[in-house]
PDB file of C-alpha atoms in Angstrom:
ATOM      1  CA  UNK E   1      90.774 -98.568 142.847  1.00 55.00           C
ATOM      2  CA  UNK E   2      91.719 -95.883 140.305  1.00 60.00           C
ATOM      3  CA  UNK E   3      92.905 -98.531 137.831  1.00 58.00           C
ATOM      4  CA  UNK E   4      89.554-100.315 138.031  1.00 49.00           C
ATOM      5  CA  UNK E   5      87.726 -97.036 137.448  1.00 46.00           C
ATOM      6  CA  UNK E   6      89.933 -96.162 134.455  1.00 43.00           C
ATOM      7  CA  UNK E   7      89.478 -99.621 132.907  1.00 54.00           C
ATOM      8  CA  UNK E   8      85.714 -99.533 133.479  1.00 48.00           C
ATOM      9  CA  UNK E   9      85.550 -96.086 131.868  1.00 48.00           C
ATOM     10  CA  UNK E  10      87.566 -97.272 128.850  1.00 45.00           C
ATOM     11  CA  UNK E  11      85.344-100.315 128.394  1.00 43.00           C
ATOM     12  CA  UNK E  12      82.247 -98.138 128.630  1.00 43.00           C
ATOM     13  CA  UNK E  13      83.683 -95.745 126.042  1.00 41.00           C
ATOM     14  CA  UNK E  14      84.549 -98.578 123.650  1.00 44.00           C
ATOM     15  CA  UNK E  15      81.097-100.111 123.950  1.00 44.00           C
ATOM     16  CA  UNK E  16      79.315 -96.786 123.492  1.00 41.00           C
ATOM     17  CA  UNK E  17      81.414 -95.881 120.422  1.00 44.00           C
ATOM     18  CA  UNK E  18      81.036 -99.210 118.676  1.00 49.00           C
ATOM     19  CA  UNK E  19      78.740 -99.316 115.675  1.00 61.00           C
ATOM     20  CA  UNK E  20      75.558-101.332 116.098  1.00 89.00           C
ATOM     21  CA  UNK E  21      75.603-103.723 113.172  1.00 94.00           C
ATOM     22  CA  UNK E  22      72.901-106.135 114.279  1.00 96.00           C
ATOM     23  CA  UNK E  23      70.016-107.035 112.027  1.00 97.00           C
ATOM     24  CA  UNK E  24      66.728-108.794 112.561  1.00 97.00           C
ATOM     25  CA  UNK E  25      64.579-110.042 109.709  1.00 97.00           C
ATOM     26  CA  UNK E  26      61.214-111.083 111.055  1.00 97.00           C
ATOM     27  CA  UNK E  27      58.567-112.537 108.795  1.00 95.00           C
ATOM     28  CA  UNK E  28      55.117-113.965 108.420  1.00 94.00           C
ATOM     29  CA  UNK E  29      53.787-116.263 105.737  1.00 90.00           C
ATOM     30  CA  UNK E  30      50.608-116.249 103.726  1.00 82.00           C
ATOM     31  CA  UNK E  31      48.754-119.341 104.838  1.00 77.00           C
ATOM     32  CA  UNK E  32      49.931-118.911 108.408  1.00 72.00           C
ATOM     33  CA  UNK E  33      50.411-122.234 110.123  1.00 77.00           C
ATOM     34  CA  UNK E  34      49.961-124.324 106.956  1.00 81.00           C
ATOM     35  CA  UNK E  35      53.765-124.097 106.607  1.00 87.00           C
ATOM     36  CA  UNK E  36      54.375-125.084 110.222  1.00 91.00           C
ATOM     37  CA  UNK E  37      57.735-126.820 110.694  1.00 92.00           C
ATOM     38  CA  UNK E  38      58.980-125.988 107.169  1.00 90.00           C
ATOM     39  CA  UNK E  39      62.446-124.527 106.779  1.00 91.00           C
ATOM     40  CA  UNK E  40      62.979-121.115 105.252  1.00 92.00           C
ATOM     41  CA  UNK E  41      66.363-120.085 103.880  1.00 92.00           C
ATOM     42  CA  UNK E  42      68.247-116.819 103.570  1.00 95.00           C
ATOM     43  CA  UNK E  43      71.008-117.073 100.966  1.00 93.00           C
ATOM     44  CA  UNK E  44      73.311-114.534  99.348  1.00 92.00           C
ATOM     45  CA  UNK E  45      71.680-113.226  96.154  1.00 89.00           C
ATOM     46  CA  UNK E  46      72.810-115.019  93.018  1.00 80.00           C
ATOM     47  CA  UNK E  47      74.624-117.735  94.933  1.00 72.00           C
ATOM     48  CA  UNK E  48      74.015-121.410  94.357  1.00 65.00           C
ATOM     49  CA  UNK E  49      76.485-122.260  97.108  1.00 64.00           C
ATOM     50  CA  UNK E  50      75.430-123.104 100.640  1.00 61.00           C
ATOM     51  CA  UNK E  51      78.155-120.849 102.084  1.00 63.00           C
ATOM     52  CA  UNK E  52      76.627-117.827 103.735  1.00 67.00           C
ATOM     53  CA  UNK E  53      73.258-119.564 103.939  1.00 87.00           C
ATOM     54  CA  UNK E  54      71.102-119.214 107.039  1.00 93.00           C
ATOM     55  CA  UNK E  55      67.888-121.041 107.847  1.00 94.00           C
ATOM     56  CA  UNK E  56      64.975-120.825 110.251  1.00 95.00           C
ATOM     57  CA  UNK E  57      62.060-123.072 111.125  1.00 95.00           C
ATOM     58  CA  UNK E  58      58.558-121.672 110.653  1.00 93.00           C
ATOM     59  CA  UNK E  59      56.665-121.594 113.958  1.00 94.00           C
ATOM     60  CA  UNK E  60      53.103-120.252 114.225  1.00 93.00           C
ATOM     61  CA  UNK E  61      53.375-118.870 110.686  1.00 91.00           C
ATOM     62  CA  UNK E  62      56.441-116.806 111.590  1.00 95.00           C
ATOM     63  CA  UNK E  63      60.212-116.925 111.189  1.00 96.00           C
ATOM     64  CA  UNK E  64      63.197-114.855 112.297  1.00 97.00           C
ATOM     65  CA  UNK E  65      66.790-114.303 111.231  1.00 97.00           C
ATOM     66  CA  UNK E  66      69.241-112.410 113.436  1.00 96.00           C
ATOM     67  CA  UNK E  67      72.901-111.612 113.256  1.00 96.00           C
ATOM     68  CA  UNK E  68      75.552-109.036 112.543  1.00 96.00           C
ATOM     69  CA  UNK E  69      76.386-107.455 109.215  1.00 95.00           C
ATOM     70  CA  UNK E  70      79.225-105.019 108.544  1.00 94.00           C
ATOM     71  CA  UNK E  71      78.266-104.141 104.969  1.00 94.00           C
ATOM     72  CA  UNK E  72      74.674-104.368 103.672  1.00 95.00           C
ATOM     73  CA  UNK E  73      74.213-107.533 101.589  1.00 94.00           C
ATOM     74  CA  UNK E  74      71.621-108.483  99.000  1.00 95.00           C
ATOM     75  CA  UNK E  75      70.013-111.768  99.963  1.00 95.00           C
ATOM     76  CA  UNK E  76      67.150-113.973  98.920  1.00 94.00           C
ATOM     77  CA  UNK E  77      64.639-115.407 101.363  1.00 94.00           C
ATOM     78  CA  UNK E  78      63.038-118.536  99.993  1.00 90.00           C
ATOM     79  CA  UNK E  79      61.547-121.890 100.799  1.00 86.00           C
ATOM     80  CA  UNK E  80      62.394-125.270  99.343  1.00 81.00           C
ATOM     81  CA  UNK E  81      61.524-125.546  95.611  1.00 78.00           C
ATOM     82  CA  UNK E  82      58.130-127.257  96.006  1.00 77.00           C
ATOM     83  CA  UNK E  83      56.925-124.571  98.445  1.00 77.00           C
ATOM     84  CA  UNK E  84      57.791-121.810  95.951  1.00 73.00           C
ATOM     85  CA  UNK E  85      54.597-122.714  94.099  1.00 76.00           C
ATOM     86  CA  UNK E  86      52.731-121.080  96.991  1.00 80.00           C
ATOM     87  CA  UNK E  87      55.170-118.508  98.338  1.00 85.00           C
ATOM     88  CA  UNK E  88      57.288-116.178  96.203  1.00 86.00           C
ATOM     89  CA  UNK E  89      60.948-115.773  97.042  1.00 89.00           C
ATOM     90  CA  UNK E  90      61.941-112.331  98.267  1.00 93.00           C
ATOM     91  CA  UNK E  91      65.007-110.268  97.517  1.00 94.00           C
ATOM     92  CA  UNK E  92      65.879-108.155 100.530  1.00 95.00           C
ATOM     93  CA  UNK E  93      68.881-106.350 101.915  1.00 96.00           C
ATOM     94  CA  UNK E  94      70.498-107.590 105.080  1.00 96.00           C
ATOM     95  CA  UNK E  95      71.452-104.356 106.838  1.00 96.00           C
ATOM     96  CA  UNK E  96      71.555-103.117 110.435  1.00 97.00           C
ATOM     97  CA  UNK E  97      68.061-102.651 111.812  1.00 97.00           C
ATOM     98  CA  UNK E  98      64.748-104.472 111.889  1.00 97.00           C
ATOM     99  CA  UNK E  99      63.129-105.681 108.664  1.00 97.00           C
ATOM    100  CA  UNK E 100      59.545-106.963 108.545  1.00 97.00           C
ATOM    101  CA  UNK E 101      58.849-109.451 105.766  1.00 96.00           C
ATOM    102  CA  UNK E 102      55.596-110.882 104.456  1.00 94.00           C
ATOM    103  CA  UNK E 103      55.938-113.895 102.192  1.00 92.00           C
ATOM    104  CA  UNK E 104      53.080-114.700  99.820  1.00 88.00           C
ATOM    105  CA  UNK E 105      52.464-114.602  96.054  1.00 86.00           C
ATOM    106  CA  UNK E 106      53.811-111.028  96.055  1.00 89.00           C
ATOM    107  CA  UNK E 107      56.239-110.854  98.963  1.00 92.00           C
ATOM    108  CA  UNK E 108      57.244-107.590 100.657  1.00 95.00           C
ATOM    109  CA  UNK E 109      59.922-106.220 102.999  1.00 96.00           C
ATOM    110  CA  UNK E 110      60.045-102.953 104.951  1.00 96.00           C
ATOM    111  CA  UNK E 111      61.614-101.356 107.978  1.00 97.00           C
ATOM    112  CA  UNK E 112      65.089-100.161 106.986  1.00 96.00           C
ATOM    113  CA  UNK E 113      66.047 -97.465 104.511  1.00 95.00           C
ATOM    114  CA  UNK E 114      67.449 -99.784 101.829  1.00 96.00           C
ATOM    115  CA  UNK E 115      64.573-102.272 102.121  1.00 97.00           C
ATOM    116  CA  UNK E 116      61.991 -99.481 102.015  1.00 97.00           C
ATOM    117  CA  UNK E 117      63.654 -98.157  98.831  1.00 96.00           C
ATOM    118  CA  UNK E 118      63.757-101.646  97.339  1.00 96.00           C
ATOM    119  CA  UNK E 119      60.067-102.200  98.150  1.00 96.00           C
ATOM    120  CA  UNK E 120      59.100 -98.868  96.559  1.00 96.00           C
ATOM    121  CA  UNK E 121      61.033 -99.911  93.441  1.00 96.00           C
ATOM    122  CA  UNK E 122      59.329-103.341  93.466  1.00 95.00           C
ATOM    123  CA  UNK E 123      55.903-101.676  93.670  1.00 96.00           C
ATOM    124  CA  UNK E 124      56.817 -99.360  90.777  1.00 96.00           C
ATOM    125  CA  UNK E 125      58.108-102.304  88.723  1.00 95.00           C
ATOM    126  CA  UNK E 126      54.970-104.341  89.419  1.00 95.00           C
ATOM    127  CA  UNK E 127      52.734-101.475  88.286  1.00 96.00           C
ATOM    128  CA  UNK E 128      54.863-100.866  85.174  1.00 96.00           C
ATOM    129  CA  UNK E 129      54.966-104.568  84.291  1.00 95.00           C
ATOM    130  CA  UNK E 130      51.173-104.816  84.645  1.00 96.00           C
ATOM    131  CA  UNK E 131      50.668-101.936  82.221  1.00 96.00           C
ATOM    132  CA  UNK E 132      53.226-103.351  79.772  1.00 96.00           C
ATOM    133  CA  UNK E 133      51.462-106.730  79.805  1.00 96.00           C
ATOM    134  CA  UNK E 134      48.118-105.033  79.138  1.00 96.00           C
ATOM    135  CA  UNK E 135      49.623-103.022  76.272  1.00 95.00           C
ATOM    136  CA  UNK E 136      51.168-106.170  74.824  1.00 94.00           C
ATOM    137  CA  UNK E 137      47.754-107.859  74.846  1.00 94.00           C
ATOM    138  CA  UNK E 138      46.238-104.806  73.162  1.00 94.00           C
ATOM    139  CA  UNK E 139      48.911-104.931  70.439  1.00 92.00           C
ATOM    140  CA  UNK E 140      47.987-108.537  69.629  1.00 92.00           C
ATOM    141  CA  UNK E 141      44.340-107.539  69.046  1.00 92.00           C
ATOM    142  CA  UNK E 142      44.913-104.074  67.558  1.00 88.00           C
ATOM    143  CA  UNK E 143      44.131-102.998  64.072  1.00 88.00           C
ATOM    144  CA  UNK E 144      47.062-101.764  62.023  1.00 85.00           C
ATOM    145  CA  UNK E 145      46.044 -98.130  62.565  1.00 85.00           C
ATOM    146  CA  UNK E 146      45.973 -98.517  66.396  1.00 91.00           C
ATOM    147  CA  UNK E 147      49.082-100.686  66.595  1.00 93.00           C
ATOM    148  CA  UNK E 148      51.556 -97.843  66.117  1.00 92.00           C
ATOM    149  CA  UNK E 149      49.975 -95.717  68.877  1.00 94.00           C
ATOM    150  CA  UNK E 150      49.983 -98.645  71.336  1.00 94.00           C
ATOM    151  CA  UNK E 151      53.583 -99.519  70.415  1.00 94.00           C
ATOM    152  CA  UNK E 152      54.652 -95.907  71.072  1.00 94.00           C
ATOM    153  CA  UNK E 153      53.030 -95.982  74.511  1.00 96.00           C
ATOM    154  CA  UNK E 154      54.700 -99.324  75.245  1.00 96.00           C
ATOM    155  CA  UNK E 155      58.110 -97.977  74.191  1.00 96.00           C
ATOM    156  CA  UNK E 156      57.603 -94.739  76.175  1.00 97.00           C
ATOM    157  CA  UNK E 157      56.736 -96.632  79.332  1.00 96.00           C
ATOM    158  CA  UNK E 158      59.657 -99.060  78.904  1.00 95.00           C
ATOM    159  CA  UNK E 159      62.035 -96.128  78.349  1.00 95.00           C
ATOM    160  CA  UNK E 160      60.659 -94.350  81.438  1.00 96.00           C
ATOM    161  CA  UNK E 161      61.274 -97.477  83.514  1.00 95.00           C
ATOM    162  CA  UNK E 162      64.823 -97.837  82.164  1.00 94.00           C
ATOM    163  CA  UNK E 163      65.594 -94.175  82.910  1.00 95.00           C
ATOM    164  CA  UNK E 164      64.139 -94.547  86.401  1.00 95.00           C
ATOM    165  CA  UNK E 165      66.487 -97.494  87.027  1.00 95.00           C
ATOM    166  CA  UNK E 166      69.529 -95.611  85.683  1.00 95.00           C
ATOM    167  CA  UNK E 167      68.749 -92.677  87.995  1.00 95.00           C
ATOM    168  CA  UNK E 168      68.500 -95.026  90.992  1.00 95.00           C
ATOM    169  CA  UNK E 169      71.884 -96.564  90.194  1.00 94.00           C
ATOM    170  CA  UNK E 170      73.489 -93.115  89.845  1.00 94.00           C
ATOM    171  CA  UNK E 171      72.055 -91.907  93.184  1.00 94.00           C
ATOM    172  CA  UNK E 172      72.641 -95.069  95.205  1.00 93.00           C
ATOM    173  CA  UNK E 173      76.172 -96.334  95.679  1.00 93.00           C
ATOM    174  CA  UNK E 174      74.979 -99.122  97.968  1.00 93.00           C
ATOM    175  CA  UNK E 175      73.402-102.587  97.920  1.00 93.00           C
ATOM    176  CA  UNK E 176      70.087-101.182  96.604  1.00 94.00           C
ATOM    177  CA  UNK E 177      71.815 -99.495  93.659  1.00 93.00           C
ATOM    178  CA  UNK E 178      73.887-102.627  93.068  1.00 92.00           C
ATOM    179  CA  UNK E 179      70.736-104.743  92.756  1.00 92.00           C
ATOM    180  CA  UNK E 180      68.948-102.274  90.444  1.00 94.00           C
ATOM    181  CA  UNK E 181      72.095-102.064  88.284  1.00 92.00           C
ATOM    182  CA  UNK E 182      71.317-105.608  87.122  1.00 85.00           C
ATOM    183  CA  UNK E 183      68.210-104.217  85.362  1.00 76.00           C
ATOM    184  CA  UNK E 184      70.083-101.378  83.657  1.00 72.00           C
ATOM    185  CA  UNK E 185      72.471-103.532  81.635  1.00 63.00           C
TER     186      UNK E 185
END
């Protein structure tokens, strides 16, 4: 009887001390059920190989990926090429926890620390890119006297964005920093 109690206690200790490395990525799609039955893929970022690829079928405008991950991984959630005309691919980080994804023309992910950081960066980049595009249009129509002032603002904003990215990489020795590092080079 004592042996059974000791073994049960050891098993309980091992289970309670083990790290929970499960992840769930749960998503919805813009257009809801119009993508019913389509396949959605989660692939390692930058990989053209099918190794490491996971897939899910869209049911009621929703999809779900589940599994275990020891080290956070950058991945891309996307549909087949023709569907990408309607739904933007999404870079997210597969990490322990629950991630909520919305796929549409400007896809989003939130719910875990790295994905929340990545989404905040994406929002910042989107805002910066919008301003840079507007400044670029202004430069094309500007008189020579206004051109220099607009160019300075464009350069200042681009430099601010680059410095922001460098600071992120320096502060984040993780999958988020690894992804942003691609913009620093």
